[in-house]
Short mmCIF file of C-alpha atoms and ligand atoms in Angstrom, two decimals:
data_model
loop_
_atom_site.label_atom_id
_atom_site.label_comp_id
_atom_site.label_asym_id
_atom_site.label_seq_id
_atom_site.Cartn_x
_atom_site.Cartn_y
_atom_site.Cartn_z
CA MET A 207 21.35 -7.61 25.58
CA ASN A 208 19.40 -5.54 23.06
CA SER A 209 21.04 -2.19 23.61
CA ASP A 210 22.86 -2.18 20.24
CA LYS A 211 19.70 -2.90 18.26
CA THR A 212 17.69 -0.26 16.43
CA LYS A 213 14.25 -0.13 18.06
CA ILE A 214 11.43 0.26 15.58
CA LEU A 215 7.75 0.76 16.36
CA LEU A 216 5.72 -0.61 13.45
CA LEU A 217 2.10 0.54 13.44
CA GLY A 218 -0.14 -1.53 11.15
CA ALA A 219 2.37 -4.39 11.21
CA GLY A 220 -0.33 -7.00 10.64
CA GLY A 221 -1.29 -5.79 7.16
CA PHE A 222 0.04 -6.58 3.69
CA ILE A 223 3.08 -4.29 3.72
CA GLY A 224 3.47 -4.60 7.50
CA THR A 225 3.82 -8.39 7.64
CA ASN A 226 6.24 -8.48 4.72
CA LEU A 227 8.29 -5.69 6.29
CA THR A 228 8.28 -7.27 9.74
CA GLU A 229 9.48 -10.57 8.32
CA GLN A 230 12.32 -8.89 6.45
CA LEU A 231 13.41 -6.72 9.39
CA LEU A 232 13.51 -9.75 11.67
CA LYS A 233 15.97 -11.49 9.34
CA ASN A 234 18.48 -8.87 10.45
CA GLU A 235 19.62 -9.19 14.07
CA LYS A 236 20.18 -5.47 14.34
CA TYR A 237 16.47 -4.63 14.64
CA LYS A 238 14.12 -4.94 17.58
CA VAL A 239 10.54 -4.53 16.38
CA THR A 240 7.48 -3.61 18.40
CA ALA A 241 4.51 -4.39 16.19
CA ILE A 242 1.00 -2.99 16.67
CA ASP A 243 -2.15 -4.10 14.88
CA ILE A 244 -5.76 -5.06 15.49
CA ASN A 245 -5.15 -8.18 13.45
CA THR A 246 -2.60 -11.00 13.94
CA GLU A 247 -3.71 -13.43 11.24
CA LYS A 248 -1.02 -12.61 8.65
CA LEU A 249 1.78 -12.17 11.22
CA GLU A 250 1.60 -15.74 12.49
CA GLY A 251 5.04 -16.76 11.19
CA SER A 252 6.84 -13.95 13.04
CA LEU A 253 5.08 -13.95 16.41
CA GLN A 254 7.58 -16.24 18.16
CA ASN A 255 10.65 -14.31 17.05
CA LYS A 256 12.68 -13.07 20.03
CA ASN A 257 13.24 -9.71 18.37
CA LEU A 258 9.51 -9.06 18.00
CA ILE A 259 7.09 -7.73 20.59
CA PHE A 260 3.53 -7.84 19.28
CA LYS A 261 0.72 -5.86 20.87
CA GLU A 262 -2.85 -6.25 19.69
CA TYR A 263 -4.04 -2.70 19.93
CA ASP A 264 -6.47 -0.34 18.24
CA ILE A 265 -4.78 3.07 17.95
CA ARG A 266 -8.20 4.71 18.35
CA ASP A 267 -8.35 3.37 21.93
CA SER A 268 -7.23 6.31 24.06
CA ASN A 269 -6.52 4.05 27.08
CA TYR A 270 -3.58 2.36 25.44
CA PRO A 271 -0.05 3.60 26.26
CA ILE A 272 0.94 4.59 22.72
CA GLU A 273 2.90 7.52 24.16
CA GLU A 274 5.10 5.11 26.16
CA LEU A 275 5.73 3.03 23.05
CA ILE A 276 6.76 6.02 20.99
CA LYS A 277 9.01 7.26 23.80
CA ASN A 278 10.74 3.87 24.01
CA ASN A 279 11.50 3.42 20.30
CA GLU A 280 13.84 5.22 17.93
CA ILE A 281 11.93 5.07 14.65
CA VAL A 282 8.16 4.97 14.18
CA VAL A 283 6.87 3.45 10.94
CA ASP A 284 3.18 4.25 10.48
CA LEU A 285 1.31 2.01 8.05
CA ILE A 286 -2.12 2.26 9.63
CA ALA A 287 -4.90 3.21 7.27
CA MET A 288 -8.07 2.06 5.61
CA ALA A 289 -6.58 1.39 2.20
CA ASN A 290 -9.32 -0.17 0.04
CA PRO A 291 -11.16 2.10 -2.44
CA SER A 292 -14.56 0.57 -1.63
CA LEU A 293 -14.18 1.92 1.94
CA TYR A 294 -13.53 5.44 0.65
CA VAL A 295 -16.97 5.26 -0.95
CA SER A 296 -18.87 3.40 1.80
CA ASN A 297 -17.19 4.83 4.97
CA PRO A 298 -15.63 8.20 4.11
CA ILE A 299 -15.76 9.60 7.67
CA ASP A 300 -14.05 6.53 9.18
CA VAL A 301 -11.42 6.82 6.45
CA PHE A 302 -10.76 10.46 7.30
CA ASN A 303 -10.70 9.88 11.07
CA LEU A 304 -8.26 6.99 10.91
CA ASN A 305 -6.08 8.11 8.02
CA PHE A 306 -5.78 11.72 9.14
CA THR A 307 -6.86 12.39 12.74
CA GLU A 308 -5.47 9.26 14.42
CA ASN A 309 -2.26 9.32 12.42
CA LEU A 310 -1.76 13.00 13.18
CA ARG A 311 -1.77 12.11 16.89
CA ILE A 312 1.07 9.65 16.23
CA ALA A 313 3.06 12.32 14.36
CA GLU A 314 2.55 14.82 17.19
CA LEU A 315 3.87 12.31 19.72
CA CYS A 316 6.92 11.77 17.50
CA LEU A 317 7.47 15.51 17.56
CA LYS A 318 7.07 15.61 21.36
CA TYR A 319 9.67 12.86 21.89
CA ASN A 320 11.92 13.84 19.01
CA LYS A 321 11.51 10.53 17.14
CA ARG A 322 11.93 9.95 13.45
CA ILE A 323 8.63 9.04 11.73
CA ILE A 324 8.26 7.18 8.45
CA GLN A 325 4.73 7.87 7.30
CA PHE A 326 3.02 5.79 4.62
CA SER A 327 1.06 8.00 2.31
CA THR A 328 -0.12 7.02 -1.16
CA CYS A 329 0.35 7.65 -4.88
CA GLU A 330 -3.31 8.67 -4.80
CA VAL A 331 -2.25 12.08 -3.47
CA TYR A 332 -1.31 12.97 -7.06
CA GLY A 333 -4.89 12.35 -8.14
CA LYS A 334 -5.47 12.35 -11.88
CA THR A 335 -3.38 13.33 -14.87
CA VAL A 336 -3.38 16.60 -16.78
CA ALA A 337 -4.64 14.63 -19.80
CA SER A 338 -7.77 13.63 -17.90
CA VAL A 339 -8.54 17.28 -17.15
CA LEU A 340 -7.95 18.30 -20.76
CA LYS A 341 -9.96 15.28 -21.91
CA GLU A 342 -7.00 13.96 -23.87
CA ASP A 343 -5.68 10.43 -24.12
CA PRO A 344 -3.38 9.89 -21.08
CA ILE A 345 -1.29 7.47 -23.15
CA LYS A 346 -0.47 10.21 -25.65
CA ARG A 347 0.37 12.67 -22.87
CA PRO A 348 2.44 10.80 -20.25
CA PHE A 349 2.53 12.64 -16.93
CA PRO A 350 4.98 11.01 -14.50
CA PHE A 351 4.31 11.96 -10.89
CA ASN A 352 7.29 13.61 -9.22
CA GLU A 353 7.46 14.00 -5.45
CA ASP A 354 8.57 17.62 -5.42
CA THR A 355 7.25 19.18 -8.61
CA SER A 356 3.94 17.58 -9.66
CA PRO A 357 0.65 19.33 -8.96
CA MET A 358 -2.13 17.29 -7.36
CA ILE A 359 -5.42 17.07 -9.22
CA MET A 360 -8.47 15.72 -7.39
CA GLY A 361 -12.08 15.37 -8.46
CA PRO A 362 -15.07 17.28 -7.08
CA ILE A 363 -16.30 16.91 -3.47
CA LYS A 364 -19.36 14.89 -4.51
CA ASN A 365 -16.97 12.16 -5.63
CA HIS A 366 -16.01 11.32 -2.09
CA ARG A 367 -13.54 8.63 -3.14
CA TRP A 368 -10.98 11.45 -2.94
CA ILE A 369 -11.34 11.72 0.83
CA TYR A 370 -8.63 9.05 1.20
CA ALA A 371 -6.20 10.97 -1.01
CA CYS A 372 -7.10 14.29 0.66
CA ALA A 373 -6.68 12.88 4.19
CA LYS A 374 -3.27 11.48 3.26
CA GLN A 375 -2.29 14.68 1.47
CA LEU A 376 -3.31 16.83 4.43
CA LEU A 377 -1.28 14.63 6.76
CA GLU A 378 1.72 15.06 4.45
CA ARG A 379 1.27 18.83 4.50
CA VAL A 380 1.11 18.89 8.31
CA LEU A 381 4.25 16.73 8.58
CA HIS A 382 6.03 19.10 6.23
CA ALA A 383 4.89 22.09 8.30
CA TYR A 384 6.06 20.41 11.54
CA GLY A 385 9.35 19.75 9.78
CA ILE A 386 10.00 23.34 8.75
CA GLU A 387 8.57 25.01 11.86
CA LYS A 388 9.55 22.60 14.61
CA GLY A 389 12.20 20.31 13.18
CA LEU A 390 10.16 17.07 13.00
CA ASN A 391 12.24 14.44 11.23
CA TYR A 392 9.88 12.67 8.85
CA THR A 393 10.09 10.63 5.67
CA ILE A 394 6.96 10.18 3.59
CA ILE A 395 6.52 7.12 1.38
CA ARG A 396 4.11 7.12 -1.55
CA PRO A 397 3.60 3.51 -2.66
CA PHE A 398 2.45 2.86 -6.21
CA ASN A 399 0.35 -0.31 -6.25
CA PHE A 400 2.40 -2.94 -4.47
CA ILE A 401 1.22 -6.51 -4.88
CA GLY A 402 2.47 -9.84 -3.62
CA PRO A 403 1.82 -12.57 -1.05
CA ARG A 404 -0.60 -11.60 1.72
CA ILE A 405 -2.25 -8.78 -0.20
CA ASP A 406 -5.88 -8.71 0.88
CA PHE A 407 -8.28 -11.66 1.03
CA LEU A 408 -10.41 -13.37 -1.60
CA PRO A 409 -14.04 -12.22 -1.54
CA SER A 410 -15.33 -15.83 -1.68
CA GLU A 411 -13.41 -16.60 1.53
CA LYS A 412 -14.10 -13.46 3.53
CA SER A 413 -16.72 -10.75 3.01
CA GLY A 414 -15.67 -7.34 1.76
CA ASN A 415 -14.33 -5.63 -1.31
CA PRO A 416 -10.54 -5.98 -1.66
CA ARG A 417 -8.14 -4.48 -4.23
CA VAL A 418 -8.21 -5.58 -7.84
CA PHE A 419 -5.74 -8.50 -7.81
CA SER A 420 -7.76 -10.38 -5.20
CA HIS A 421 -10.98 -9.88 -7.16
CA PHE A 422 -9.46 -11.25 -10.37
CA MET A 423 -7.79 -14.11 -8.47
CA ASN A 424 -11.15 -14.96 -6.94
CA GLY A 425 -12.52 -15.34 -10.46
CA LEU A 426 -9.71 -17.70 -11.46
CA LEU A 427 -10.14 -19.91 -8.38
CA TYR A 428 -13.90 -19.71 -7.75
CA GLY A 429 -15.34 -18.82 -11.17
CA THR A 430 -16.90 -15.48 -10.20
CA PRO A 431 -16.87 -13.10 -13.20
CA ILE A 432 -13.78 -10.92 -13.59
CA ARG A 433 -15.37 -7.49 -13.54
CA LEU A 434 -13.73 -4.59 -15.35
CA VAL A 435 -14.90 -1.38 -13.72
CA ASP A 436 -16.00 1.00 -16.51
CA GLY A 437 -14.24 -1.27 -19.00
CA GLY A 438 -10.89 -1.45 -17.14
CA LEU A 439 -9.40 1.33 -19.27
CA ASN A 440 -7.32 2.96 -16.52
CA TYR A 441 -3.68 2.17 -15.87
CA ARG A 442 -1.62 1.16 -12.86
CA ALA A 443 2.10 0.38 -12.50
CA TYR A 444 2.67 -2.59 -10.20
CA THR A 445 5.61 -3.20 -7.87
CA TYR A 446 6.39 -6.57 -6.36
CA ILE A 447 6.31 -6.48 -2.57
CA ASP A 448 9.92 -7.78 -2.18
CA ASP A 449 11.20 -4.89 -4.31
CA ALA A 450 9.11 -2.45 -2.29
CA ILE A 451 10.39 -3.83 1.03
CA ASP A 452 13.96 -3.50 -0.23
CA CYS A 453 13.35 0.21 -0.81
CA ILE A 454 11.53 0.69 2.53
CA ILE A 455 14.46 -0.86 4.39
CA ARG A 456 16.88 1.50 2.61
CA ILE A 457 14.66 4.35 3.80
CA ILE A 458 14.69 3.01 7.37
CA GLU A 459 18.50 2.77 7.21
CA ASN A 460 18.66 6.33 5.88
CA PRO A 461 22.33 6.50 4.79
CA ASP A 462 23.84 9.93 5.61
CA GLY A 463 20.35 11.23 6.44
CA VAL A 464 19.35 11.32 2.73
CA CYS A 465 15.74 10.58 3.65
CA ASP A 466 15.34 13.27 6.31
CA ARG A 467 12.29 15.42 5.50
CA GLU A 468 11.98 13.86 2.07
CA ILE A 469 9.12 12.26 0.16
CA PHE A 470 9.80 9.08 -1.83
CA ASN A 471 7.74 7.49 -4.57
CA ILE A 472 8.17 3.72 -4.56
CA GLY A 473 7.04 2.29 -7.85
CA THR A 474 8.00 0.57 -11.08
CA PRO A 475 7.14 2.67 -14.15
CA GLU A 476 8.15 -0.19 -16.48
CA ASN A 477 5.35 -2.36 -15.04
CA GLU A 478 2.50 -0.21 -16.27
CA ILE A 479 -0.57 -2.04 -17.54
CA SER A 480 -4.24 -1.26 -18.11
CA ILE A 481 -6.66 -3.07 -15.81
CA LYS A 482 -8.21 -4.74 -18.84
CA ASP A 483 -4.79 -6.10 -19.89
CA LEU A 484 -4.08 -7.14 -16.29
CA ALA A 485 -7.20 -9.34 -16.41
CA THR A 486 -6.04 -10.95 -19.67
CA LEU A 487 -2.48 -11.40 -18.42
CA MET A 488 -3.70 -13.01 -15.20
CA LYS A 489 -5.84 -15.45 -17.17
CA GLU A 490 -2.92 -16.33 -19.45
CA ILE A 491 -0.45 -16.84 -16.60
CA PHE A 492 -2.98 -18.91 -14.67
CA ASN A 493 -3.81 -21.11 -17.66
CA GLN A 494 -0.16 -21.68 -18.55
CA ASN A 495 1.15 -22.40 -15.07
CA PHE A 496 -1.53 -23.26 -12.54
CA ARG A 497 -4.70 -24.49 -14.22
CA GLN A 498 -6.07 -27.89 -13.11
CA ASN A 499 -8.88 -29.81 -14.79
CA LEU A 500 -11.71 -28.76 -12.50
CA ASP A 501 -10.75 -25.10 -12.29
CA PRO A 502 -13.43 -22.70 -13.55
CA ASP A 503 -13.02 -20.48 -16.59
CA PRO A 504 -14.32 -17.07 -15.50
CA LYS A 505 -15.90 -14.63 -17.93
CA ILE A 506 -14.44 -11.14 -18.22
CA ILE A 507 -17.28 -8.61 -18.10
CA SER A 508 -17.61 -4.84 -17.80
CA VAL A 509 -19.57 -3.20 -14.96
CA SER A 510 -20.21 0.45 -14.15
CA SER A 511 -18.29 2.00 -11.28
CA GLU A 512 -21.56 2.91 -9.60
CA GLU A 513 -22.68 -0.70 -9.74
CA PHE A 514 -19.33 -1.88 -8.37
CA TYR A 515 -18.57 0.75 -5.70
CA GLY A 516 -21.76 2.83 -5.33
CA LYS A 517 -22.13 6.59 -5.86
CA GLY A 518 -19.11 8.83 -5.21
CA TYR A 519 -16.40 6.85 -7.03
CA GLU A 520 -14.03 8.40 -9.52
CA ASP A 521 -10.84 6.84 -10.80
CA CYS A 522 -7.24 7.83 -11.42
CA ASP A 523 -6.66 7.35 -15.15
CA ARG A 524 -2.91 6.73 -15.10
CA ARG A 525 -0.23 6.65 -12.40
CA ILE A 526 3.37 6.71 -13.60
CA PRO A 527 5.84 6.98 -10.74
CA ASP A 528 8.94 9.10 -11.21
CA VAL A 529 11.42 7.11 -9.13
CA THR A 530 14.53 9.15 -9.88
CA LYS A 531 14.86 10.11 -6.23
CA ALA A 532 14.81 6.54 -4.90
CA ARG A 533 17.25 5.52 -7.63
CA THR A 534 19.74 8.33 -7.08
CA LYS A 535 19.58 8.75 -3.30
CA LEU A 536 19.10 5.10 -2.36
CA ASN A 537 20.45 3.25 -5.38
CA TRP A 538 17.18 1.31 -5.46
CA TYR A 539 15.94 -0.47 -8.58
CA SER A 540 13.07 -2.93 -8.67
CA LYS A 541 13.90 -6.33 -10.12
CA HIS A 542 10.50 -7.85 -10.97
CA ASN A 543 8.75 -7.28 -14.28
CA ILE A 544 4.95 -7.36 -14.56
CA GLU A 545 4.91 -11.07 -15.49
CA SER A 546 6.92 -12.06 -12.44
CA VAL A 547 4.87 -9.77 -10.17
CA VAL A 548 1.70 -11.50 -11.35
CA PHE A 549 3.21 -15.02 -11.34
CA ASN A 550 4.62 -14.79 -7.81
CA THR A 551 1.50 -13.26 -6.31
CA MET A 552 -0.67 -15.80 -8.09
CA GLU A 553 1.49 -18.68 -6.86
CA TYR A 554 0.86 -17.57 -3.29
CA PHE A 555 -2.92 -17.55 -3.74
CA VAL A 556 -2.97 -20.82 -5.68
CA ASN A 557 -0.84 -22.67 -3.10
CA LYS A 558 -3.02 -21.42 -0.27
CA HIS A 559 -6.15 -22.45 -2.14
CA ARG A 560 -4.91 -25.92 -3.12
CA ALA A 561 -3.70 -26.58 0.44
CA LYS A 562 -7.22 -25.86 1.66
CA TYR A 563 -9.28 -27.67 -0.97
CA ASN A 564 -7.14 -30.45 -2.53
P1 NAD B 294 -3.40 -3.12 4.94
O1 NAD B 294 -4.85 -2.80 5.04
O2 NAD B 294 -3.03 -4.50 4.58
O3 NAD B 294 -2.66 -2.73 6.29
C1 NAD B 294 -3.12 -1.76 7.20
C2 NAD B 294 -3.04 -2.37 8.59
O4 NAD B 294 -3.48 -1.39 9.54
C3 NAD B 294 -3.99 -3.58 8.75
O5 NAD B 294 -3.29 -4.71 9.21
C4 NAD B 294 -5.01 -3.11 9.77
O6 NAD B 294 -5.48 -4.17 10.61
C5 NAD B 294 -4.22 -2.07 10.54
N1 NAD B 294 -5.12 -1.15 11.22
C6 NAD B 294 -6.21 -0.52 10.69
N2 NAD B 294 -6.81 0.21 11.63
C7 NAD B 294 -6.09 0.05 12.77
C8 NAD B 294 -6.22 0.57 14.08
N3 NAD B 294 -7.23 1.39 14.41
N4 NAD B 294 -5.32 0.20 15.03
C9 NAD B 294 -4.31 -0.67 14.72
N5 NAD B 294 -4.14 -1.19 13.48
C10 NAD B 294 -5.02 -0.83 12.52
O7 NAD B 294 -2.77 -2.08 3.89
P2 NAD B 294 -1.34 -2.10 3.19
O8 NAD B 294 -1.54 -2.37 1.76
O9 NAD B 294 -0.39 -2.91 3.98
O10 NAD B 294 -0.97 -0.55 3.29
C11 NAD B 294 -0.20 -0.03 4.35
C12 NAD B 294 -0.10 1.49 4.20
O11 NAD B 294 0.45 1.83 2.92
C13 NAD B 294 -1.42 2.24 4.29
O12 NAD B 294 -1.20 3.45 4.95
C14 NAD B 294 -1.82 2.48 2.86
O13 NAD B 294 -2.63 3.62 2.72
C15 NAD B 294 -0.45 2.69 2.22
N6 NAD B 294 -0.45 2.33 0.80
C16 NAD B 294 -0.36 1.04 0.40
C17 NAD B 294 -0.33 0.75 -0.95
C18 NAD B 294 -0.15 -0.63 -1.49
O14 NAD B 294 0.25 -0.75 -2.63
N7 NAD B 294 -0.39 -1.69 -0.72
C19 NAD B 294 -0.41 1.77 -1.88
C20 NAD B 294 -0.55 3.07 -1.44
C21 NAD B 294 -0.56 3.34 -0.09
C1 UGA B 295 -5.53 1.44 -4.27
C2 UGA B 295 -5.83 2.06 -2.90
O1 UGA B 295 -6.31 3.33 -2.98
C3 UGA B 295 -4.67 2.11 -2.02
O2 UGA B 295 -4.38 0.86 -1.47
C4 UGA B 295 -3.45 2.62 -2.65
O3 UGA B 295 -3.38 3.98 -2.42
C5 UGA B 295 -3.33 2.28 -4.13
O4 UGA B 295 -4.22 1.25 -4.51
C6 UGA B 295 -2.01 1.62 -4.44
O5 UGA B 295 -1.95 0.38 -4.28
O6 UGA B 295 -1.10 2.28 -4.85
P1 UGA B 295 -6.47 1.50 -6.69
O7 UGA B 295 -5.25 1.23 -7.52
O8 UGA B 295 -7.52 2.31 -7.34
O9 UGA B 295 -6.07 2.20 -5.32
O10 UGA B 295 -7.10 0.13 -6.16
P2 UGA B 295 -7.66 -1.21 -6.80
O11 UGA B 295 -8.84 -1.59 -6.00
O12 UGA B 295 -6.58 -2.21 -6.87
O13 UGA B 295 -8.17 -0.79 -8.24
C7 UGA B 295 -7.33 -0.67 -9.37
C8 UGA B 295 -8.19 -0.47 -10.59
O14 UGA B 295 -8.91 -1.68 -10.88
C9 UGA B 295 -9.24 0.62 -10.51
O15 UGA B 295 -9.36 1.19 -11.78
C10 UGA B 295 -10.52 -0.14 -10.19
O16 UGA B 295 -11.68 0.54 -10.61
C11 UGA B 295 -10.31 -1.41 -10.99
N1 UGA B 295 -11.02 -2.64 -10.52
C12 UGA B 295 -10.98 -2.99 -9.21
C13 UGA B 295 -11.63 -3.45 -11.46
O17 UGA B 295 -11.69 -3.12 -12.65
N2 UGA B 295 -12.21 -4.61 -11.03
C14 UGA B 295 -12.20 -5.00 -9.75
O18 UGA B 295 -12.73 -6.11 -9.45
C15 UGA B 295 -11.56 -4.18 -8.80
#
């Protein structure tokens, strides 16, 4: 009998956040998860679980009964997106169509069937800092991003990298409008650079251009140069995936409805680091804990953003999450510092690599 279980439809369940979330939800008998993705590779460990129904499905395929699935679940968690910056530069129209148009259809079906939707957005909706506009040093003028008060500062249209942030921001605005005009019950999550096991692939093992950790890890394991885009001077604040999942589950549980029609940053301001320092820290942690005799010693070099991504790239200089809301409403605090975020994620990649090649 499953009637007492909370039925969750997880769209994009085969990705980095999706697989980690699925695994955690399935540890609790109270959830029944229907997982949708075009990819099963990372979900392998969960596929046999009796509380999981997996359906390999492309949400762009209009023949698939997505409406039935939404009707038959209580909460819809939508993680589907193209989420790698290189795609924003190389395939901006695909990024817009998937991240806005297709996800809007999901939200409209949630409205039709009166279902709660948890929509994954991004910290990129904040864009850049005030300091970057004033051409000041962002370190001297900290500008924490707050869900309900911060302005959003994007670059010009010719820098089409911003299409990802704009598509996500527009979706947020439509959800908000459906909330105030028609009562849609949504919660928006803005993740700030989660990393951990199962994030992306290594470029020497699979073609493509993943997020930064995988590139640097590739250098440590395969000897490809660690490339700092435009010198690696911009900052990110990293959150370990287990901490992030803890917060996401609190949002799913939604005690006393505190997440209804709210936006939550999930991030760890204490774990801020420049990309240049991330490269150095990764080298140090690798050398101290994982290095074996035949491992390469990659060079750290600087490349231009145009060389790395192509024309149309522009970067966010600094992203400090204001997480007061998650702390006060959900009593959520992340536990991992930057060293443990890097160590744990690295351990995952190293173990996978050694199992394959040793
Ligand atoms: P991911 O790329 O690992 O996961 C996305 C999943 O969506 C993939 O498994 C992919 O196969 C699936 N997908 C893509 N197109 C699909 C389609 N047409 N039909 C069905 N499935 C499809 O990314 P992630 O890091 O897990 O991010 C999940 C969400 O969180 C995204 O919306 C992303 O924009 C957002 N986000 C993530 C981070 C982060 O730190 N990882 C930061 C900001 C925002
Ligand atoms: C990414 C994506 O936009 C989304 O997944 C998400 O919204 C956001 O992360 C997030 O995780 O919060 P970004 O942080 O720019 O955005 O993605 P990365 O590819 O990880 O790049 C981080 C920084 O490292 C950028 O400054 C980039 O230019 C730089 N970089 C990247 C390098 O210096 N070298 C590389 O090899 C790769």
